[in-house]
Each structure stands twice: as C-alpha cells, then as structure tokens.
C-alpha cells in the first residue's frame, strides 16, 4: 500500500470519527435538555392548582362553565382541573370533591347539589383549602364565596314572565329538576310565591324529574294525561323545555301550551324560534366559570372578596332574539 492511499484512509477515518463525535455530542446535548425539562423546577408548573367540579360534563350548560374557567386559566398562572360525572350523579360528585380535598389542591370550585356537600366544604376550609360554590349556593356551610344565579329571584322572574304572557290565566304543571336539590327548590319557591298571588292562576301538578330530556318527557306526558286542563308548564332545568315540548306534541297539545324553562342552550333557542317554547330564563354559565377562577385567585392572594356574586339573569322571548343575536355577533 503506498503512502497516499494510507493517508487517504487515515483522513477518511479521522473525518468519520469526528462526524460521529459531533453527532453524539449534539445528541447528548438534546438528551440533557430533555432531562432538564423532565426535572424542571416547580416554577415551570402553574403557580396554583384548582379543582372545578360540576354536575354533568355531557351538557351544554356545564361545557360553558368549563369554557369560562379555561379562559380565565389562560390569563393567569393557574391550572384548573375540571371534572364531574358524565350524567348527573350525586355520589360521584361527592367522591370527586373528596379526592380534590385529599390531593390538597389550592382551591375547590364546586356546585353543591344539596346539604350532603356541607361537611365536605367545611372540611376543606378547615384544612386551609378555600371553597367557592358555583351555580348553587350552600350558605350554611363555611364556603368562602358564592358565584352564580340568585335562584329564588330566577323563580320569581319566571313567575312574573308567565303571569304577563298568559295575562294571568293559566293552569300550571311544574317540573322540578329535583325536590332534593337546593337550586330547584329555590326556583320553585320563587315561582310559586309570585303565581299564587294571581287569582286566575292555579298550579295543579308538581313533579320532579331527572335532568335528562327522556325522563322529563315521560313526566310531562303523565302529568298531561292525568291533568288534561294544564295550559302552561314551568320547568326548572335546561332540558325540561325539550321534554315538555316533546310530550305536548305526542298528545297534540303543543298549540295551546305555554312553556317556560331555564337556559339558553341551543336546543331551547331553536324551540323558542319555532314557537314551541315561549320564554327562557337565561343564566350566565360562562361567566360563572370565569369569575370563579378569578375570585379564587383573589382569595388566595388575600384580596378583598364579597360573600356572594350574583350573575345576570334575563328572560328571553321570541321578540328578543334578533337583538340578542346581534349582541352575540349573530346574523339576524
Ligand atoms: C342548572 C344547573 C344544572 C343544569 C342542567 C341549570 O339550569 O343551573 O344546576 O346542572 O341546568 O340541568
């Protein structure tokens, strides 16, 4: 082998070895970076970790609550873990609340369906975890703040709308989302306190139903067959209107039936447009979610907070839709 070939081989070997060294050096830098990321100091994690627990994840109303909370999360150094049963389930909701306390989150935002939540709220607060109630209050507990609808006032507003729209003449069936849940109880109480004052109005039937539409339809159907003089329905939950309308249609009673229900979810708005629902009590679920995160931060940062923040309420009728759509950037 002559010298030139030998030099070429040596040069080739040198270049190859240098290439490999460079490659492995770069690779080790990448790996170091990954390890550094994995062992990232706590400061890279959001400063606070909140749990938000709602009634039913598979529901437009609760999706909007979650969107509000997530929007607030984007604007602050906080992680909001949002959870709840897929379909309304008291035990599951209590279990999630318990888990949030055990995992020592920095704050818990919860919808306390009834007084079974009170000991848990008190326990969390005793352990130094602030609690904000949302959508439904638990005023007898040690919760820090309530953010949501004034549910008694909402019932009164519904009662006044019905009295106005029916000109004080109606035979009413009331469907409550649940006789056990605080918010439905208040919505019924506010409503009855108004309509009972009017001579031409009588409540002839009052039933509770699961918050699902299928259950409401069956309940409304039975009420209508037992009391064929019902001319108006009041439903205290989002899907009540949908179920009532379906039952009235099945019995060919939709034309002379007045229906008022809660929540401006898409299906209710569509039924309002068709004239099947006459009025909707609109709540502000997005705002509840958004403000609950902001107020929780205020509590943690020792800023002054009020005991109660009531979110806006309004009655929507068909005539209000064009204006409402304009305000929301809609087309009509
Ligand atoms: C109530 C919520 C409930 C939702 C679904 C709303 O009107 O405020 O508490 O979870 O309806 O039924």
PDB file of C-alpha atoms in Angstrom, residues 64-314:
ATOM      1  CA  UNK A  64     -69.904  26.701  29.035  1.00  0.00           C
ATOM      2  CA  UNK A  65     -68.921  26.805  32.727  1.00  0.00           C
ATOM      3  CA  UNK A  66     -65.747  24.909  31.749  1.00  0.00           C
ATOM      4  CA  UNK A  67     -65.020  27.274  28.856  1.00  0.00           C
ATOM      5  CA  UNK A  68     -65.240  30.236  31.218  1.00  0.00           C
ATOM      6  CA  UNK A  69     -62.829  28.618  33.674  1.00  0.00           C
ATOM      7  CA  UNK A  70     -60.386  27.641  30.900  1.00  0.00           C
ATOM      8  CA  UNK A  71     -60.422  31.188  29.524  1.00  0.00           C
ATOM      9  CA  UNK A  72     -59.535  32.511  32.982  1.00  0.00           C
ATOM     10  CA  UNK A  73     -56.830  29.835  33.224  1.00  0.00           C
ATOM     11  CA  UNK A  74     -55.201  31.168  30.043  1.00  0.00           C
ATOM     12  CA  UNK A  75     -54.973  34.630  31.596  1.00  0.00           C
ATOM     13  CA  UNK A  76     -53.447  33.536  34.912  1.00  0.00           C
ATOM     14  CA  UNK A  77     -50.734  31.332  36.370  1.00  0.00           C
ATOM     15  CA  UNK A  78     -53.149  28.571  37.286  1.00  0.00           C
ATOM     16  CA  UNK A  79     -54.187  25.066  36.272  1.00  0.00           C
ATOM     17  CA  UNK A  80     -57.905  24.297  36.515  1.00  0.00           C
ATOM     18  CA  UNK A  81     -58.747  20.617  36.620  1.00  0.00           C
ATOM     19  CA  UNK A  82     -62.373  20.376  35.520  1.00  0.00           C
ATOM     20  CA  UNK A  83     -64.343  17.243  36.251  1.00  0.00           C
ATOM     21  CA  UNK A  84     -67.720  15.833  37.111  1.00  0.00           C
ATOM     22  CA  UNK A  85     -69.973  12.891  36.357  1.00  0.00           C
ATOM     23  CA  UNK A  86     -70.854  12.330  32.711  1.00  0.00           C
ATOM     24  CA  UNK A  87     -74.513  12.201  33.720  1.00  0.00           C
ATOM     25  CA  UNK A  88     -75.743  13.820  36.949  1.00  0.00           C
ATOM     26  CA  UNK A  89     -74.722  11.569  39.841  1.00  0.00           C
ATOM     27  CA  UNK A  90     -74.598  12.817  43.413  1.00  0.00           C
ATOM     28  CA  UNK A  91     -72.305  10.082  44.781  1.00  0.00           C
ATOM     29  CA  UNK A  92     -69.777  10.547  42.019  1.00  0.00           C
ATOM     30  CA  UNK A  93     -69.753  14.284  42.551  1.00  0.00           C
ATOM     31  CA  UNK A  94     -69.158  13.823  46.298  1.00  0.00           C
ATOM     32  CA  UNK A  95     -66.357  11.371  45.531  1.00  0.00           C
ATOM     33  CA  UNK A  96     -64.633  13.877  43.240  1.00  0.00           C
ATOM     34  CA  UNK A  97     -64.922  16.502  45.934  1.00  0.00           C
ATOM     35  CA  UNK A  98     -63.313  14.132  48.456  1.00  0.00           C
ATOM     36  CA  UNK A  99     -60.479  13.372  46.047  1.00  0.00           C
ATOM     37  CA  UNK A 100     -59.826  17.080  45.486  1.00  0.00           C
ATOM     38  CA  UNK A 101     -59.508  17.584  49.254  1.00  0.00           C
ATOM     39  CA  UNK A 102     -57.183  14.574  49.589  1.00  0.00           C
ATOM     40  CA  UNK A 103     -54.957  15.765  46.759  1.00  0.00           C
ATOM     41  CA  UNK A 104     -54.563  19.100  48.557  1.00  0.00           C
ATOM     42  CA  UNK A 105     -55.395  21.350  45.627  1.00  0.00           C
ATOM     43  CA  UNK A 106     -55.057  25.083  46.215  1.00  0.00           C
ATOM     44  CA  UNK A 107     -58.768  25.793  45.805  1.00  0.00           C
ATOM     45  CA  UNK A 108     -62.033  23.971  45.100  1.00  0.00           C
ATOM     46  CA  UNK A 109     -64.884  25.366  43.000  1.00  0.00           C
ATOM     47  CA  UNK A 110     -67.948  23.180  43.372  1.00  0.00           C
ATOM     48  CA  UNK A 111     -71.667  23.031  42.651  1.00  0.00           C
ATOM     49  CA  UNK A 112     -73.107  21.705  45.928  1.00  0.00           C
ATOM     50  CA  UNK A 113     -76.296  19.953  44.874  1.00  0.00           C
ATOM     51  CA  UNK A 114     -77.631  19.591  48.413  1.00  0.00           C
ATOM     52  CA  UNK A 115     -76.632  19.644  52.078  1.00  0.00           C
ATOM     53  CA  UNK A 116     -74.622  16.433  51.758  1.00  0.00           C
ATOM     54  CA  UNK A 117     -71.868  18.725  50.480  1.00  0.00           C
ATOM     55  CA  UNK A 118     -71.787  20.858  53.635  1.00  0.00           C
ATOM     56  CA  UNK A 119     -69.473  18.637  55.755  1.00  0.00           C
ATOM     57  CA  UNK A 120     -67.039  18.326  52.848  1.00  0.00           C
ATOM     58  CA  UNK A 121     -66.995  22.072  52.231  1.00  0.00           C
ATOM     59  CA  UNK A 122     -66.341  22.655  55.934  1.00  0.00           C
ATOM     60  CA  UNK A 123     -63.625  20.000  55.997  1.00  0.00           C
ATOM     61  CA  UNK A 124     -61.831  21.560  53.006  1.00  0.00           C
ATOM     62  CA  UNK A 125     -61.952  25.033  54.545  1.00  0.00           C
ATOM     63  CA  UNK A 126     -60.722  23.641  57.890  1.00  0.00           C
ATOM     64  CA  UNK A 127     -57.761  22.108  56.041  1.00  0.00           C
ATOM     65  CA  UNK A 128     -56.949  25.511  54.546  1.00  0.00           C
ATOM     66  CA  UNK A 129     -58.410  24.884  51.067  1.00  0.00           C
ATOM     67  CA  UNK A 130     -60.691  27.770  50.035  1.00  0.00           C
ATOM     68  CA  UNK A 131     -64.049  26.760  48.549  1.00  0.00           C
ATOM     69  CA  UNK A 132     -66.183  28.698  46.081  1.00  0.00           C
ATOM     70  CA  UNK A 133     -69.698  27.450  45.413  1.00  0.00           C
ATOM     71  CA  UNK A 134     -70.909  27.915  41.872  1.00  0.00           C
ATOM     72  CA  UNK A 135     -74.398  27.719  40.273  1.00  0.00           C
ATOM     73  CA  UNK A 136     -75.893  26.551  43.586  1.00  0.00           C
ATOM     74  CA  UNK A 137     -75.069  28.061  46.936  1.00  0.00           C
ATOM     75  CA  UNK A 138     -74.534  26.416  50.302  1.00  0.00           C
ATOM     76  CA  UNK A 139     -74.948  29.436  52.565  1.00  0.00           C
ATOM     77  CA  UNK A 140     -74.994  27.401  55.773  1.00  0.00           C
ATOM     78  CA  UNK A 141     -71.525  25.973  55.037  1.00  0.00           C
ATOM     79  CA  UNK A 142     -68.163  27.655  55.593  1.00  0.00           C
ATOM     80  CA  UNK A 143     -67.645  28.287  51.869  1.00  0.00           C
ATOM     81  CA  UNK A 144     -65.730  31.455  51.083  1.00  0.00           C
ATOM     82  CA  UNK A 145     -67.756  32.849  48.178  1.00  0.00           C
ATOM     83  CA  UNK A 146     -70.817  32.020  46.053  1.00  0.00           C
ATOM     84  CA  UNK A 147     -70.864  32.890  42.350  1.00  0.00           C
ATOM     85  CA  UNK A 148     -73.990  32.222  40.327  1.00  0.00           C
ATOM     86  CA  UNK A 149     -77.651  32.824  39.825  1.00  0.00           C
ATOM     87  CA  UNK A 150     -79.899  34.058  42.605  1.00  0.00           C
ATOM     88  CA  UNK A 151     -82.096  31.001  42.194  1.00  0.00           C
ATOM     89  CA  UNK A 152     -85.039  32.341  44.213  1.00  0.00           C
ATOM     90  CA  UNK A 153     -85.050  35.508  42.090  1.00  0.00           C
ATOM     91  CA  UNK A 154     -84.826  33.379  38.947  1.00  0.00           C
ATOM     92  CA  UNK A 155     -88.001  31.561  40.013  1.00  0.00           C
ATOM     93  CA  UNK A 156     -89.714  34.890  40.661  1.00  0.00           C
ATOM     94  CA  UNK A 157     -88.695  36.189  37.235  1.00  0.00           C
ATOM     95  CA  UNK A 158     -90.117  33.054  35.623  1.00  0.00           C
ATOM     96  CA  UNK A 159     -93.370  33.502  37.569  1.00  0.00           C
ATOM     97  CA  UNK A 160     -93.678  37.149  36.513  1.00  0.00           C
ATOM     98  CA  UNK A 161     -93.000  36.271  32.869  1.00  0.00           C
ATOM     99  CA  UNK A 162     -95.680  33.580  32.935  1.00  0.00           C
ATOM    100  CA  UNK A 163     -98.231  35.887  34.568  1.00  0.00           C
ATOM    101  CA  UNK A 164     -97.535  38.564  31.956  1.00  0.00           C
ATOM    102  CA  UNK A 165     -97.546  36.235  28.938  1.00  0.00           C
ATOM    103  CA  UNK A 166    -100.701  34.338  29.946  1.00  0.00           C
ATOM    104  CA  UNK A 167    -102.442  37.548  31.067  1.00  0.00           C
ATOM    105  CA  UNK A 168    -102.912  35.996  34.475  1.00  0.00           C
ATOM    106  CA  UNK A 169    -104.955  33.000  33.266  1.00  0.00           C
ATOM    107  CA  UNK A 170    -103.231  29.604  33.457  1.00  0.00           C
ATOM    108  CA  UNK A 171    -103.474  26.089  34.829  1.00  0.00           C
ATOM    109  CA  UNK A 172     -99.900  25.107  35.530  1.00  0.00           C
ATOM    110  CA  UNK A 173     -97.797  21.974  35.714  1.00  0.00           C
ATOM    111  CA  UNK A 174     -94.404  22.460  37.391  1.00  0.00           C
ATOM    112  CA  UNK A 175     -91.451  20.166  36.716  1.00  0.00           C
ATOM    113  CA  UNK A 176     -88.567  20.490  39.130  1.00  0.00           C
ATOM    114  CA  UNK A 177     -85.112  19.109  38.300  1.00  0.00           C
ATOM    115  CA  UNK A 178     -85.131  17.532  41.754  1.00  0.00           C
ATOM    116  CA  UNK A 179     -87.044  18.032  45.003  1.00  0.00           C
ATOM    117  CA  UNK A 180     -83.787  17.382  46.928  1.00  0.00           C
ATOM    118  CA  UNK A 181     -81.565  19.910  45.219  1.00  0.00           C
ATOM    119  CA  UNK A 182     -81.304  23.350  46.697  1.00  0.00           C
ATOM    120  CA  UNK A 183     -81.389  25.309  43.458  1.00  0.00           C
ATOM    121  CA  UNK A 184     -84.513  23.625  42.069  1.00  0.00           C
ATOM    122  CA  UNK A 185     -86.238  24.080  45.402  1.00  0.00           C
ATOM    123  CA  UNK A 186     -85.499  27.824  45.299  1.00  0.00           C
ATOM    124  CA  UNK A 187     -86.599  28.124  41.685  1.00  0.00           C
ATOM    125  CA  UNK A 188     -89.939  26.514  42.510  1.00  0.00           C
ATOM    126  CA  UNK A 189     -90.382  28.603  45.675  1.00  0.00           C
ATOM    127  CA  UNK A 190     -89.682  31.898  43.877  1.00  0.00           C
ATOM    128  CA  UNK A 191     -92.114  30.927  41.126  1.00  0.00           C
ATOM    129  CA  UNK A 192     -94.975  29.802  43.376  1.00  0.00           C
ATOM    130  CA  UNK A 193     -94.612  32.901  45.582  1.00  0.00           C
ATOM    131  CA  UNK A 194     -95.436  35.006  42.507  1.00  0.00           C
ATOM    132  CA  UNK A 195     -98.121  32.977  40.751  1.00  0.00           C
ATOM    133  CA  UNK A 196    -100.031  32.174  43.939  1.00  0.00           C
ATOM    134  CA  UNK A 197    -100.905  35.855  44.218  1.00  0.00           C
ATOM    135  CA  UNK A 198    -102.830  35.774  40.952  1.00  0.00           C
ATOM    136  CA  UNK A 199    -106.488  34.656  41.061  1.00  0.00           C
ATOM    137  CA  UNK A 200    -106.654  33.291  37.524  1.00  0.00           C
ATOM    138  CA  UNK A 201    -103.624  31.038  38.027  1.00  0.00           C
ATOM    139  CA  UNK A 202    -103.539  27.630  39.630  1.00  0.00           C
ATOM    140  CA  UNK A 203    -100.769  25.047  39.981  1.00  0.00           C
ATOM    141  CA  UNK A 204    -102.467  21.665  39.523  1.00  0.00           C
ATOM    142  CA  UNK A 205     -99.460  19.373  39.370  1.00  0.00           C
ATOM    143  CA  UNK A 206     -95.875  19.439  40.562  1.00  0.00           C
ATOM    144  CA  UNK A 207     -93.421  16.653  39.784  1.00  0.00           C
ATOM    145  CA  UNK A 208     -89.685  16.143  39.872  1.00  0.00           C
ATOM    146  CA  UNK A 209     -87.745  14.545  37.105  1.00  0.00           C
ATOM    147  CA  UNK A 210     -84.205  13.548  36.355  1.00  0.00           C
ATOM    148  CA  UNK A 211     -82.480  16.365  34.469  1.00  0.00           C
ATOM    149  CA  UNK A 212     -82.351  14.217  31.315  1.00  0.00           C
ATOM    150  CA  UNK A 213     -84.782  15.034  28.497  1.00  0.00           C
ATOM    151  CA  UNK A 214     -86.156  11.486  28.229  1.00  0.00           C
ATOM    152  CA  UNK A 215     -87.189  11.434  31.841  1.00  0.00           C
ATOM    153  CA  UNK A 216     -88.800  14.883  31.562  1.00  0.00           C
ATOM    154  CA  UNK A 217     -90.801  13.832  28.514  1.00  0.00           C
ATOM    155  CA  UNK A 218     -92.251  10.869  30.398  1.00  0.00           C
ATOM    156  CA  UNK A 219     -93.023  13.008  33.447  1.00  0.00           C
ATOM    157  CA  UNK A 220     -94.707  15.717  31.351  1.00  0.00           C
ATOM    158  CA  UNK A 221     -96.650  13.097  29.385  1.00  0.00           C
ATOM    159  CA  UNK A 222     -98.033  11.561  32.600  1.00  0.00           C
ATOM    160  CA  UNK A 223     -98.880  14.993  34.005  1.00  0.00           C
ATOM    161  CA  UNK A 224    -100.748  15.931  30.840  1.00  0.00           C
ATOM    162  CA  UNK A 225    -102.744  12.719  30.766  1.00  0.00           C
ATOM    163  CA  UNK A 226    -103.649  12.997  34.450  1.00  0.00           C
ATOM    164  CA  UNK A 227    -104.478  16.714  34.205  1.00  0.00           C
ATOM    165  CA  UNK A 228    -105.793  17.445  30.743  1.00  0.00           C
ATOM    166  CA  UNK A 229    -106.613  21.010  31.818  1.00  0.00           C
ATOM    167  CA  UNK A 230    -102.915  22.030  32.028  1.00  0.00           C
ATOM    168  CA  UNK A 231    -102.317  25.087  29.840  1.00  0.00           C
ATOM    169  CA  UNK A 232     -98.805  26.031  30.945  1.00  0.00           C
ATOM    170  CA  UNK A 233     -95.598  24.349  32.101  1.00  0.00           C
ATOM    171  CA  UNK A 234     -92.736  25.695  34.156  1.00  0.00           C
ATOM    172  CA  UNK A 235     -89.505  23.634  34.090  1.00  0.00           C
ATOM    173  CA  UNK A 236     -86.605  24.471  36.398  1.00  0.00           C
ATOM    174  CA  UNK A 237     -83.851  22.726  34.437  1.00  0.00           C
ATOM    175  CA  UNK A 238     -82.225  23.080  31.000  1.00  0.00           C
ATOM    176  CA  UNK A 239     -83.787  20.068  29.288  1.00  0.00           C
ATOM    177  CA  UNK A 240     -87.225  20.472  30.861  1.00  0.00           C
ATOM    178  CA  UNK A 241     -88.461  22.544  27.925  1.00  0.00           C
ATOM    179  CA  UNK A 242     -87.307  19.976  25.366  1.00  0.00           C
ATOM    180  CA  UNK A 243     -89.070  17.144  27.236  1.00  0.00           C
ATOM    181  CA  UNK A 244     -92.261  19.144  27.829  1.00  0.00           C
ATOM    182  CA  UNK A 245     -92.499  20.125  24.155  1.00  0.00           C
ATOM    183  CA  UNK A 246     -91.998  16.503  23.062  1.00  0.00           C
ATOM    184  CA  UNK A 247     -94.768  15.305  25.414  1.00  0.00           C
ATOM    185  CA  UNK A 248     -97.157  18.086  24.338  1.00  0.00           C
ATOM    186  CA  UNK A 249     -96.510  17.178  20.693  1.00  0.00           C
ATOM    187  CA  UNK A 250     -97.105  13.479  21.352  1.00  0.00           C
ATOM    188  CA  UNK A 251    -100.514  14.409  22.806  1.00  0.00           C
ATOM    189  CA  UNK A 252    -101.180  17.067  20.124  1.00  0.00           C
ATOM    190  CA  UNK A 253    -101.325  19.754  22.795  1.00  0.00           C
ATOM    191  CA  UNK A 254     -98.404  21.902  21.609  1.00  0.00           C
ATOM    192  CA  UNK A 255    -100.500  24.665  20.038  1.00  0.00           C
ATOM    193  CA  UNK A 256    -102.241  25.851  23.166  1.00  0.00           C
ATOM    194  CA  UNK A 257     -99.406  25.102  25.603  1.00  0.00           C
ATOM    195  CA  UNK A 258     -97.340  27.850  27.251  1.00  0.00           C
ATOM    196  CA  UNK A 259     -93.814  26.672  28.145  1.00  0.00           C
ATOM    197  CA  UNK A 260     -91.183  28.478  30.192  1.00  0.00           C
ATOM    198  CA  UNK A 261     -87.886  26.818  31.073  1.00  0.00           C
ATOM    199  CA  UNK A 262     -84.277  27.504  32.021  1.00  0.00           C
ATOM    200  CA  UNK A 263     -81.130  28.098  29.999  1.00  0.00           C
ATOM    201  CA  UNK A 264     -80.357  29.453  26.566  1.00  0.00           C
ATOM    202  CA  UNK A 265     -78.848  26.193  25.316  1.00  0.00           C
ATOM    203  CA  UNK A 266     -79.029  25.691  21.535  1.00  0.00           C
ATOM    204  CA  UNK A 267     -81.984  23.304  21.593  1.00  0.00           C
ATOM    205  CA  UNK A 268     -84.060  25.673  23.717  1.00  0.00           C
ATOM    206  CA  UNK A 269     -83.280  28.598  21.429  1.00  0.00           C
ATOM    207  CA  UNK A 270     -84.362  26.527  18.405  1.00  0.00           C
ATOM    208  CA  UNK A 271     -87.640  25.642  20.126  1.00  0.00           C
ATOM    209  CA  UNK A 272     -88.139  29.302  21.007  1.00  0.00           C
ATOM    210  CA  UNK A 273     -87.645  30.209  17.341  1.00  0.00           C
ATOM    211  CA  UNK A 274     -90.275  27.647  16.359  1.00  0.00           C
ATOM    212  CA  UNK A 275     -92.719  28.955  18.954  1.00  0.00           C
ATOM    213  CA  UNK A 276     -92.729  25.675  20.928  1.00  0.00           C
ATOM    214  CA  UNK A 277     -91.071  27.291  23.944  1.00  0.00           C
ATOM    215  CA  UNK A 278     -92.445  30.707  24.919  1.00  0.00           C
ATOM    216  CA  UNK A 279     -89.819  32.025  27.311  1.00  0.00           C
ATOM    217  CA  UNK A 280     -86.391  31.077  28.646  1.00  0.00           C
ATOM    218  CA  UNK A 281     -84.690  32.147  31.867  1.00  0.00           C
ATOM    219  CA  UNK A 282     -81.151  32.843  30.758  1.00  0.00           C
ATOM    220  CA  UNK A 283     -78.251  32.299  33.163  1.00  0.00           C
ATOM    221  CA  UNK A 284     -74.547  33.070  32.647  1.00  0.00           C
ATOM    222  CA  UNK A 285     -72.628  29.789  32.911  1.00  0.00           C
ATOM    223  CA  UNK A 286     -69.508  31.067  31.085  1.00  0.00           C
ATOM    224  CA  UNK A 287     -69.249  33.997  33.458  1.00  0.00           C
ATOM    225  CA  UNK A 288     -69.715  31.728  36.485  1.00  0.00           C
ATOM    226  CA  UNK A 289     -66.738  29.627  35.371  1.00  0.00           C
ATOM    227  CA  UNK A 290     -64.575  32.641  34.530  1.00  0.00           C
ATOM    228  CA  UNK A 291     -65.253  34.621  37.667  1.00  0.00           C
ATOM    229  CA  UNK A 292     -64.920  31.646  39.986  1.00  0.00           C
ATOM    230  CA  UNK A 293     -61.269  31.227  38.947  1.00  0.00           C
ATOM    231  CA  UNK A 294     -60.553  34.946  39.314  1.00  0.00           C
ATOM    232  CA  UNK A 295     -62.204  35.122  42.722  1.00  0.00           C
ATOM    233  CA  UNK A 296     -60.350  32.021  43.893  1.00  0.00           C
ATOM    234  CA  UNK A 297     -57.073  33.736  42.999  1.00  0.00           C
ATOM    235  CA  UNK A 298     -58.225  36.831  44.883  1.00  0.00           C
ATOM    236  CA  UNK A 299     -58.948  34.729  47.989  1.00  0.00           C
ATOM    237  CA  UNK A 300     -55.532  33.063  47.821  1.00  0.00           C
ATOM    238  CA  UNK A 301     -53.802  36.388  47.314  1.00  0.00           C
ATOM    239  CA  UNK A 302     -55.642  37.863  50.296  1.00  0.00           C
ATOM    240  CA  UNK A 303     -57.523  40.420  48.243  1.00  0.00           C
ATOM    241  CA  UNK A 304     -60.954  41.524  49.447  1.00  0.00           C
ATOM    242  CA  UNK A 305     -63.873  39.469  48.123  1.00  0.00           C
ATOM    243  CA  UNK A 306     -67.637  39.637  48.619  1.00  0.00           C
ATOM    244  CA  UNK A 307     -69.612  36.829  50.174  1.00  0.00           C
ATOM    245  CA  UNK A 308     -71.889  36.499  47.128  1.00  0.00           C
ATOM    246  CA  UNK A 309     -71.610  37.458  43.456  1.00  0.00           C
ATOM    247  CA  UNK A 310     -74.914  37.043  41.660  1.00  0.00           C
ATOM    248  CA  UNK A 311     -74.590  36.663  37.921  1.00  0.00           C
ATOM    249  CA  UNK A 312     -77.013  38.271  35.493  1.00  0.00           C
ATOM    250  CA  UNK A 313     -80.438  36.845  34.760  1.00  0.00           C
ATOM    251  CA  UNK A 314     -82.814  37.648  31.952  1.00  0.00           C
TER     252      UNK A 314
END
